[in-house]
Amino acid sequence: MKIRKAVFPVAGMGTRFLPATKAIPKEMLPVVDKPLIQYTVEEARAAGIEEIIFVTSRGKTPMEDHFDRSPDLEEKLRCRGQIELLHQIESLVAEDTWSVFSVRQNDPLGLGHAVWCARDLVGDQPFAVMLPDDLIHPVTPDGQPVAPVMKQMVEQFERVQSPLMAVMEIPPDHTNRYGIINPSGPQDAEGLIPVTGMVEKPKPAMAPSHLAIIGRYILTPDIFPLLGKQRAGAGGEIQLTDAMAGLLKNHLLYGYRFRGVRYDCGTKSGYQMGNLALALEVPELRRYLLPFIRERLGYWEKMPPA
Ligand code: UTP
């Protein structure tokens, strides 16, 4: 079955970025010259996804505006002859081949609840879930281009027809920040790992592995009744991983070791790293940044460690 729809849970308050996110959504913070949300929407489109479903809350309309027409701006760019910029702006607008929908999450009851809010728009077909906080740059750590992550995952789904979630190896002492999978067998040649269970934010001593779930999933619609029945789990929120564990009754479930470099742009450090890494790939920015970084390193290396 083809994956046509992707749910973007973007109703969170982004408190870790306050005061920057007081009046603008976290997803509109720029990485180099594009807002975070645009990277993930482009990733979805590269995977052949036709319907983007934003699960939003108060104050998130700038995100919807970003993918809508802007007649005044377009006219101004046309008059000034800034045609390349005009094409970039026009290409953001949903058209015949894809659409943007949105639905409200009235109470911030957690990621699982946000996904549940999209149930009527998703309907009765497998779908993707994509968290824009996780910026997954489609290159290997040594800079070789790879397919965008959701495209990789759609290909794996077409092969196994089972729910999957992106996973990556994390340092053992970080397990209490993530959902962690319990693998039931080795990774296959394509990067899929069969899973017997998941634990949300376990202490390092209790963690079944060091493979953390990252914000890309392909799920089947039978997740919705499970989410609907669910009580709050770790952190007092309705967790997606808890409901996914319920899918194990009827499905094989896989972790997918994706290719690409992930920046956790929900944290200040990950956001800065993402900005720096992507800026260094732009030749005219690299020209200024590299000498600046060398000069700053020279300064900080002389200082005592923090
Ligand atoms: P986070 O907890 O990382 O995002 O949720 P947040 O709440 O926006 O950020 P902080 O912690 O206050 O800084 C992960 C993803 O789940 C969405 C968020 O928007 C983010 O994309 N989410 C979370 C919801 O849509 N609804 C929720 O109730 C909780």
mmCIF file of C-alpha atoms and ligand atoms in Angstrom:
data_model
loop_
_atom_site.group_PDB
_atom_site.id
_atom_site.type_symbol
_atom_site.label_atom_id
_atom_site.label_comp_id
_atom_site.label_asym_id
_atom_site.label_seq_id
_atom_site.Cartn_x
_atom_site.Cartn_y
_atom_site.Cartn_z
ATOM 1 C CA MET A 1 0.000 0.000 0.000
ATOM 2 C CA LYS A 2 1.236 3.496 -0.840
ATOM 3 C CA ILE A 3 1.931 6.043 1.904
ATOM 4 C CA ARG A 4 0.006 9.138 0.828
ATOM 5 C CA LYS A 5 -0.435 11.042 4.088
ATOM 6 C CA ALA A 6 1.906 12.369 6.752
ATOM 7 C CA VAL A 7 0.892 13.694 10.166
ATOM 8 C CA PHE A 8 3.051 16.519 11.534
ATOM 9 C CA PRO A 9 2.411 16.911 15.282
ATOM 10 C CA VAL A 10 3.321 20.573 15.784
ATOM 11 C CA ALA A 11 1.080 21.579 18.681
ATOM 12 C CA GLY A 12 3.853 21.666 21.320
ATOM 13 C CA MET A 13 4.735 24.948 22.986
ATOM 14 C CA GLY A 14 8.478 24.902 22.355
ATOM 15 C CA THR A 15 9.242 26.063 25.873
ATOM 16 C CA ARG A 16 12.913 25.149 25.522
ATOM 17 C CA PHE A 17 13.273 28.010 23.030
ATOM 18 C CA LEU A 18 11.540 30.719 25.038
ATOM 19 C CA PRO A 19 11.528 33.674 24.685
ATOM 20 C CA ALA A 20 12.200 33.131 20.929
ATOM 21 C CA THR A 21 9.029 31.031 20.663
ATOM 22 C CA LYS A 22 6.718 33.330 22.604
ATOM 23 C CA ALA A 23 5.091 34.757 19.465
ATOM 24 C CA ILE A 24 6.362 32.461 16.685
ATOM 25 C CA PRO A 25 6.151 28.678 16.471
ATOM 26 C CA LYS A 26 9.331 26.716 17.105
ATOM 27 C CA GLU A 27 8.857 25.111 13.684
ATOM 28 C CA MET A 28 9.316 28.528 12.036
ATOM 29 C CA LEU A 29 12.810 29.042 13.474
ATOM 30 C CA PRO A 30 15.229 29.203 10.543
ATOM 31 C CA VAL A 31 18.005 26.757 9.808
ATOM 32 C CA VAL A 32 20.242 28.799 7.498
ATOM 33 C CA ASP A 33 17.518 30.296 5.274
ATOM 34 C CA LYS A 34 14.513 27.990 5.603
ATOM 35 C CA PRO A 35 12.220 27.391 8.582
ATOM 36 C CA LEU A 36 12.521 23.978 10.207
ATOM 37 C CA ILE A 37 9.066 22.940 9.042
ATOM 38 C CA GLN A 38 10.045 23.429 5.386
ATOM 39 C CA TYR A 39 12.819 20.820 5.602
ATOM 40 C CA THR A 40 10.367 18.204 6.842
ATOM 41 C CA VAL A 41 7.642 19.111 4.346
ATOM 42 C CA GLU A 42 10.218 18.830 1.537
ATOM 43 C CA GLU A 43 11.298 15.454 2.919
ATOM 44 C CA ALA A 44 7.663 14.277 2.884
ATOM 45 C CA ARG A 45 7.164 15.437 -0.685
ATOM 46 C CA ALA A 46 10.368 13.712 -1.802
ATOM 47 C CA ALA A 47 8.838 10.505 -0.404
ATOM 48 C CA GLY A 48 5.767 10.917 -2.615
ATOM 49 C CA ILE A 49 3.476 12.076 0.193
ATOM 50 C CA GLU A 50 0.453 13.955 -1.134
ATOM 51 C CA GLU A 51 -1.296 15.134 2.025
ATOM 52 C CA ILE A 52 0.445 16.946 4.860
ATOM 53 C CA ILE A 53 -1.642 17.073 8.040
ATOM 54 C CA PHE A 54 -0.517 19.616 10.641
ATOM 55 C CA VAL A 55 -1.775 18.981 14.182
ATOM 56 C CA THR A 56 -1.628 22.515 15.529
ATOM 57 C CA SER A 57 -2.541 24.679 18.496
ATOM 58 C CA ARG A 58 -2.959 28.399 19.150
ATOM 59 C CA GLY A 59 -0.361 30.613 17.508
ATOM 60 C CA LYS A 60 0.660 28.187 14.762
ATOM 61 C CA THR A 61 -0.910 29.991 11.782
ATOM 62 C CA PRO A 62 2.471 31.297 10.466
ATOM 63 C CA MET A 63 3.197 27.692 9.514
ATOM 64 C CA GLU A 64 0.029 27.435 7.459
ATOM 65 C CA ASP A 65 0.769 30.849 5.886
ATOM 66 C CA HIS A 66 4.222 29.637 4.898
ATOM 67 C CA PHE A 67 2.665 27.081 2.518
ATOM 68 C CA ASP A 68 -0.012 29.440 1.182
ATOM 69 C CA ARG A 69 0.049 32.101 -1.538
ATOM 70 C CA SER A 70 1.444 35.515 -0.649
ATOM 71 C CA PRO A 71 0.087 37.745 -3.455
ATOM 72 C CA ASP A 72 1.706 41.043 -2.310
ATOM 73 C CA LEU A 73 5.127 39.495 -1.845
ATOM 74 C CA GLU A 74 4.915 37.590 -5.137
ATOM 75 C CA GLU A 75 3.909 40.779 -6.988
ATOM 76 C CA LYS A 76 6.776 42.736 -5.444
ATOM 77 C CA LEU A 77 9.352 40.081 -6.383
ATOM 78 C CA ARG A 78 7.934 39.972 -9.933
ATOM 79 C CA CYS A 79 8.136 43.778 -10.301
ATOM 80 C CA ARG A 80 11.706 43.799 -9.017
ATOM 81 C CA GLY A 81 12.706 41.019 -11.407
ATOM 82 C CA GLN A 82 13.726 38.714 -8.534
ATOM 83 C CA ILE A 83 12.518 35.735 -10.480
ATOM 84 C CA GLU A 84 14.559 33.012 -8.801
ATOM 85 C CA LEU A 85 13.301 34.074 -5.380
ATOM 86 C CA LEU A 86 9.773 34.292 -6.780
ATOM 87 C CA HIS A 87 9.984 30.679 -8.001
ATOM 88 C CA GLN A 88 11.204 29.571 -4.575
ATOM 89 C CA ILE A 89 8.266 31.282 -2.875
ATOM 90 C CA GLU A 90 5.770 29.908 -5.398
ATOM 91 C CA SER A 91 7.094 26.359 -5.043
ATOM 92 C CA LEU A 92 6.122 26.388 -1.353
ATOM 93 C CA VAL A 93 2.444 26.599 -2.172
ATOM 94 C CA ALA A 94 0.417 23.405 -2.081
ATOM 95 C CA GLU A 95 -1.075 22.688 -5.518
ATOM 96 C CA ASP A 96 -2.636 19.886 -7.565
ATOM 97 C CA THR A 97 -0.123 17.229 -6.563
ATOM 98 C CA TRP A 98 -0.146 17.887 -2.810
ATOM 99 C CA SER A 99 -2.231 19.583 -0.120
ATOM 100 C CA VAL A 100 -1.874 20.879 3.413
ATOM 101 C CA PHE A 101 -4.596 20.266 6.012
ATOM 102 C CA SER A 102 -4.669 21.135 9.651
ATOM 103 C CA VAL A 103 -6.504 20.039 12.745
ATOM 104 C CA ARG A 104 -6.319 21.423 16.273
ATOM 105 C CA GLN A 105 -5.088 19.664 19.376
ATOM 106 C CA ASN A 106 -7.039 21.595 21.977
ATOM 107 C CA ASP A 107 -5.059 20.337 24.986
ATOM 108 C CA PRO A 108 -1.353 19.514 24.880
ATOM 109 C CA LEU A 109 -1.814 15.955 26.163
ATOM 110 C CA GLY A 110 1.253 14.532 24.455
ATOM 111 C CA LEU A 111 2.555 13.249 21.137
ATOM 112 C CA GLY A 112 0.263 10.183 21.121
ATOM 113 C CA HIS A 113 -2.776 12.397 21.657
ATOM 114 C CA ALA A 114 -1.618 14.776 18.887
ATOM 115 C CA VAL A 115 -1.441 11.870 16.416
ATOM 116 C CA TRP A 116 -4.887 10.684 17.560
ATOM 117 C CA CYS A 117 -6.293 14.150 16.737
ATOM 118 C CA ALA A 118 -5.497 13.470 13.053
ATOM 119 C CA ARG A 119 -7.532 10.226 12.897
ATOM 120 C CA ASP A 120 -10.400 11.532 10.739
ATOM 121 C CA LEU A 121 -8.051 13.170 8.250
ATOM 122 C CA VAL A 122 -5.894 10.040 7.997
ATOM 123 C CA GLY A 123 -8.785 7.579 7.572
ATOM 124 C CA ASP A 124 -8.198 3.921 6.896
ATOM 125 C CA GLN A 125 -4.723 3.708 5.408
ATOM 126 C CA PRO A 126 -1.114 3.474 6.573
ATOM 127 C CA PHE A 127 0.456 6.879 7.159
ATOM 128 C CA ALA A 128 3.675 8.610 8.152
ATOM 129 C CA VAL A 129 4.326 10.643 11.303
ATOM 130 C CA MET A 130 7.084 13.239 11.048
ATOM 131 C CA LEU A 131 8.419 15.497 13.810
ATOM 132 C CA PRO A 132 10.001 18.651 12.361
ATOM 133 C CA ASP A 133 12.213 19.024 15.475
ATOM 134 C CA ASP A 134 14.255 16.152 14.104
ATOM 135 C CA LEU A 135 16.052 17.612 11.137
ATOM 136 C CA ILE A 136 17.518 14.627 9.293
ATOM 137 C CA HIS A 137 20.011 15.820 6.739
ATOM 138 C CA PRO A 138 20.245 13.390 3.795
ATOM 139 C CA VAL A 139 24.000 12.867 3.816
ATOM 140 C CA THR A 140 26.273 10.279 5.435
ATOM 141 C CA PRO A 141 28.544 11.520 8.254
ATOM 142 C CA ASP A 142 31.325 11.868 5.657
ATOM 143 C CA GLY A 143 29.146 13.986 3.388
ATOM 144 C CA GLN A 144 27.888 11.487 0.755
ATOM 145 C CA PRO A 145 24.299 12.220 -0.329
ATOM 146 C CA VAL A 146 21.619 9.639 0.505
ATOM 147 C CA ALA A 147 17.851 9.524 -0.110
ATOM 148 C CA PRO A 148 15.743 11.643 2.270
ATOM 149 C CA VAL A 149 14.840 9.538 5.310
ATOM 150 C CA MET A 150 11.092 9.255 4.735
ATOM 151 C CA LYS A 151 11.769 8.045 1.183
ATOM 152 C CA GLN A 152 14.041 5.345 2.649
ATOM 153 C CA MET A 153 11.293 4.385 5.087
ATOM 154 C CA VAL A 154 8.537 4.277 2.465
ATOM 155 C CA GLU A 155 10.689 1.862 0.444
ATOM 156 C CA GLN A 156 11.139 -0.356 3.508
ATOM 157 C CA PHE A 157 7.411 -0.245 4.247
ATOM 158 C CA GLU A 158 6.652 -1.324 0.682
ATOM 159 C CA ARG A 159 8.968 -4.293 1.240
ATOM 160 C CA VAL A 160 7.687 -5.511 4.635
ATOM 161 C CA GLN A 161 4.190 -3.931 4.906
ATOM 162 C CA SER A 162 4.655 -3.494 8.672
ATOM 163 C CA PRO A 163 4.816 -0.432 10.921
ATOM 164 C CA LEU A 164 8.295 0.996 11.350
ATOM 165 C CA MET A 165 10.092 3.706 13.253
ATOM 166 C CA ALA A 166 13.429 5.389 12.636
ATOM 167 C CA VAL A 167 16.057 4.446 15.224
ATOM 168 C CA MET A 168 19.631 5.470 15.945
ATOM 169 C CA GLU A 169 22.362 4.393 18.351
ATOM 170 C CA ILE A 170 22.699 6.804 21.283
ATOM 171 C CA PRO A 171 25.189 7.050 24.170
ATOM 172 C CA PRO A 172 24.134 4.644 26.985
ATOM 173 C CA ASP A 173 23.588 7.494 29.463
ATOM 174 C CA HIS A 174 21.029 9.229 27.165
ATOM 175 C CA THR A 175 18.362 6.494 27.262
ATOM 176 C CA ASN A 176 16.166 8.520 29.653
ATOM 177 C CA ARG A 177 15.601 11.132 26.921
ATOM 178 C CA TYR A 178 14.079 8.784 24.290
ATOM 179 C CA GLY A 179 11.776 5.891 23.530
ATOM 180 C CA ILE A 180 14.082 2.855 23.390
ATOM 181 C CA ILE A 181 13.402 -0.324 21.367
ATOM 182 C CA ASN A 182 13.810 -3.874 22.551
ATOM 183 C CA PRO A 183 15.200 -5.721 19.507
ATOM 184 C CA SER A 184 14.195 -9.354 18.984
ATOM 185 C CA GLY A 185 16.799 -10.143 16.357
ATOM 186 C CA PRO A 186 19.694 -8.761 14.336
ATOM 187 C CA GLN A 187 19.513 -5.947 11.809
ATOM 188 C CA ASP A 188 18.957 -7.151 8.215
ATOM 189 C CA ALA A 189 20.967 -5.973 5.201
ATOM 190 C CA GLU A 190 18.513 -3.105 4.592
ATOM 191 C CA GLY A 191 18.731 -1.743 8.158
ATOM 192 C CA LEU A 192 15.516 -3.202 9.625
ATOM 193 C CA ILE A 193 15.560 -4.560 13.183
ATOM 194 C CA PRO A 194 12.603 -6.630 14.463
ATOM 195 C CA VAL A 195 11.216 -5.232 17.709
ATOM 196 C CA THR A 196 9.450 -7.000 20.610
ATOM 197 C CA GLY A 197 8.724 -3.883 22.650
ATOM 198 C CA MET A 198 9.544 -0.286 23.438
ATOM 199 C CA VAL A 199 10.146 1.576 26.697
ATOM 200 C CA GLU A 200 9.650 5.323 27.044
ATOM 201 C CA LYS A 201 12.612 7.151 28.629
ATOM 202 C CA PRO A 202 14.090 4.258 30.666
ATOM 203 C CA LYS A 203 16.920 4.835 33.134
ATOM 204 C CA PRO A 204 20.201 3.602 31.621
ATOM 205 C CA ALA A 205 20.236 0.483 33.847
ATOM 206 C CA MET A 206 16.717 -0.504 32.697
ATOM 207 C CA ALA A 207 17.156 0.213 28.965
ATOM 208 C CA PRO A 208 16.689 -2.837 26.693
ATOM 209 C CA SER A 209 19.122 -1.394 24.081
ATOM 210 C CA HIS A 210 20.817 1.837 23.052
ATOM 211 C CA LEU A 211 18.622 2.236 19.987
ATOM 212 C CA ALA A 212 16.473 5.338 20.343
ATOM 213 C CA ILE A 213 13.312 6.124 18.392
ATOM 214 C CA ILE A 214 13.683 9.302 16.315
ATOM 215 C CA GLY A 215 10.788 11.390 14.967
ATOM 216 C CA ARG A 216 9.888 9.441 11.823
ATOM 217 C CA TYR A 217 7.323 6.641 11.824
ATOM 218 C CA ILE A 218 5.140 4.698 9.424
ATOM 219 C CA LEU A 219 2.030 3.484 11.217
ATOM 220 C CA THR A 220 -1.138 1.589 10.424
ATOM 221 C CA PRO A 221 -4.588 3.022 11.239
ATOM 222 C CA ASP A 222 -5.245 0.418 13.943
ATOM 223 C CA ILE A 223 -3.029 2.638 16.132
ATOM 224 C CA PHE A 224 -5.974 5.069 16.543
ATOM 225 C CA PRO A 225 -8.230 2.904 18.772
ATOM 226 C CA LEU A 226 -5.152 2.111 20.877
ATOM 227 C CA LEU A 227 -4.366 5.818 21.235
ATOM 228 C CA GLY A 228 -8.007 6.563 22.009
ATOM 229 C CA LYS A 229 -8.007 4.130 24.958
ATOM 230 C CA GLN A 230 -4.719 5.260 26.359
ATOM 231 C CA ARG A 231 -3.955 6.858 29.700
ATOM 232 C CA ALA A 232 -1.070 9.228 30.330
ATOM 233 C CA GLY A 233 2.309 7.452 30.550
ATOM 234 C CA ALA A 234 5.862 8.715 31.174
ATOM 235 C CA GLY A 235 5.932 12.466 31.885
ATOM 236 C CA GLY A 236 2.111 12.588 32.356
ATOM 237 C CA GLU A 237 1.568 12.582 28.560
ATOM 238 C CA ILE A 238 -0.161 10.188 26.173
ATOM 239 C CA GLN A 239 2.846 8.545 24.560
ATOM 240 C CA LEU A 240 2.971 7.292 20.990
ATOM 241 C CA THR A 241 5.407 4.516 21.886
ATOM 242 C CA ASP A 242 2.980 3.017 24.444
ATOM 243 C CA ALA A 243 0.280 2.639 21.772
ATOM 244 C CA MET A 244 2.825 1.286 19.285
ATOM 245 C CA ALA A 245 3.626 -1.477 21.737
ATOM 246 C CA GLY A 246 -0.086 -2.448 21.381
ATOM 247 C CA LEU A 247 0.385 -2.847 17.608
ATOM 248 C CA LEU A 248 2.673 -5.801 18.337
ATOM 249 C CA LYS A 249 -0.407 -7.996 18.913
ATOM 250 C CA ASN A 250 -1.304 -7.857 15.205
ATOM 251 C CA HIS A 251 1.881 -6.781 13.463
ATOM 252 C CA LEU A 252 5.558 -7.339 13.153
ATOM 253 C CA LEU A 253 7.186 -4.050 14.101
ATOM 254 C CA TYR A 254 10.569 -2.818 12.941
ATOM 255 C CA GLY A 255 13.140 -0.234 13.923
ATOM 256 C CA TYR A 256 14.869 1.224 10.880
ATOM 257 C CA ARG A 257 18.524 2.284 11.119
ATOM 258 C CA PHE A 258 18.268 5.208 8.717
ATOM 259 C CA ARG A 259 21.050 6.745 6.671
ATOM 260 C CA GLY A 260 21.454 10.471 7.263
ATOM 261 C CA VAL A 261 22.606 12.821 10.010
ATOM 262 C CA ARG A 262 20.041 13.846 12.595
ATOM 263 C CA TYR A 263 20.041 17.174 14.415
ATOM 264 C CA ASP A 264 17.751 17.471 17.421
ATOM 265 C CA CYS A 265 16.483 20.966 16.679
ATOM 266 C CA GLY A 266 14.147 20.768 19.691
ATOM 267 C CA THR A 267 17.227 21.530 21.813
ATOM 268 C CA LYS A 268 19.356 24.669 21.637
ATOM 269 C CA SER A 269 22.596 22.733 21.127
ATOM 270 C CA GLY A 270 21.176 20.486 18.365
ATOM 271 C CA TYR A 271 19.607 23.490 16.659
ATOM 272 C CA GLN A 272 22.932 25.367 16.643
ATOM 273 C CA MET A 273 24.750 22.294 15.338
ATOM 274 C CA GLY A 274 22.217 21.874 12.540
ATOM 275 C CA ASN A 275 22.574 25.511 11.541
ATOM 276 C CA LEU A 276 26.341 25.334 11.534
ATOM 277 C CA ALA A 277 26.549 22.022 9.652
ATOM 278 C CA LEU A 278 24.133 23.141 6.932
ATOM 279 C CA ALA A 279 25.647 26.629 6.654
ATOM 280 C CA LEU A 280 29.108 25.116 6.143
ATOM 281 C CA GLU A 281 27.750 23.321 3.082
ATOM 282 C CA VAL A 282 26.965 26.643 1.384
ATOM 283 C CA PRO A 283 30.206 27.829 -0.316
ATOM 284 C CA GLU A 284 29.580 31.570 0.147
ATOM 285 C CA LEU A 285 28.841 31.078 3.868
ATOM 286 C CA ARG A 286 31.712 28.621 4.361
ATOM 287 C CA ARG A 287 34.129 31.320 3.146
ATOM 288 C CA TYR A 288 33.239 33.469 6.155
ATOM 289 C CA LEU A 289 32.421 30.781 8.698
ATOM 290 C CA LEU A 290 35.567 28.647 8.529
ATOM 291 C CA PRO A 291 38.038 31.466 9.370
ATOM 292 C CA PHE A 292 35.632 32.658 12.068
ATOM 293 C CA ILE A 293 35.353 29.154 13.624
ATOM 294 C CA ARG A 294 39.156 28.731 13.585
ATOM 295 C CA GLU A 295 39.626 32.079 15.278
ATOM 296 C CA ARG A 296 36.972 31.301 17.936
ATOM 297 C CA LEU A 297 38.420 27.816 18.553
ATOM 298 C CA GLY A 298 41.825 29.358 19.159
ATOM 299 C CA TYR A 299 40.234 31.603 21.753
ATOM 300 C CA TRP A 300 38.173 28.927 23.534
ATOM 301 C CA GLU A 301 40.939 26.323 23.562
ATOM 302 C CA LYS A 302 42.949 28.679 25.764
ATOM 303 C CA MET A 303 40.093 28.938 28.277
ATOM 304 C CA PRO A 304 39.590 26.459 31.160
ATOM 305 C CA PRO A 305 36.902 23.803 30.379
ATOM 306 C CA ALA A 306 33.302 24.675 31.391
HETATM 307 P P1 UTP B 1 8.356 18.130 22.419
HETATM 308 O O1 UTP B 1 7.981 17.971 23.840
HETATM 309 O O2 UTP B 1 9.750 17.846 22.020
HETATM 310 O O3 UTP B 1 7.997 19.583 21.873
HETATM 311 O O4 UTP B 1 7.381 17.253 21.523
HETATM 312 P P2 UTP B 1 7.462 20.870 22.577
HETATM 313 O O5 UTP B 1 6.446 20.561 23.620
HETATM 314 O O6 UTP B 1 7.037 21.794 21.500
HETATM 315 O O7 UTP B 1 8.816 21.478 23.156
HETATM 316 P P3 UTP B 1 9.281 21.890 24.606
HETATM 317 O O8 UTP B 1 9.630 20.589 25.295
HETATM 318 O O9 UTP B 1 8.172 22.664 25.258
HETATM 319 O O10 UTP B 1 10.482 22.743 24.312
HETATM 320 C C1 UTP B 1 7.783 16.556 20.349
HETATM 321 C C2 UTP B 1 6.849 16.866 19.189
HETATM 322 O O11 UTP B 1 5.499 16.542 19.538
HETATM 323 C C3 UTP B 1 4.657 17.652 19.361
HETATM 324 C C4 UTP B 1 5.569 18.877 19.420
HETATM 325 O O12 UTP B 1 5.004 19.964 18.692
HETATM 326 C C5 UTP B 1 6.852 18.346 18.775
HETATM 327 O O13 UTP B 1 6.770 18.381 17.354
HETATM 328 N N1 UTP B 1 3.627 17.635 20.429
HETATM 329 C C6 UTP B 1 3.993 17.385 21.714
HETATM 330 C C7 UTP B 1 2.312 17.896 20.111
HETATM 331 O O14 UTP B 1 1.969 18.149 18.928
HETATM 332 N N2 UTP B 1 1.381 17.868 21.114
HETATM 333 C C8 UTP B 1 1.719 17.606 22.395
HETATM 334 O O15 UTP B 1 0.811 17.586 23.275
HETATM 335 C C9 UTP B 1 3.057 17.360 22.708
#
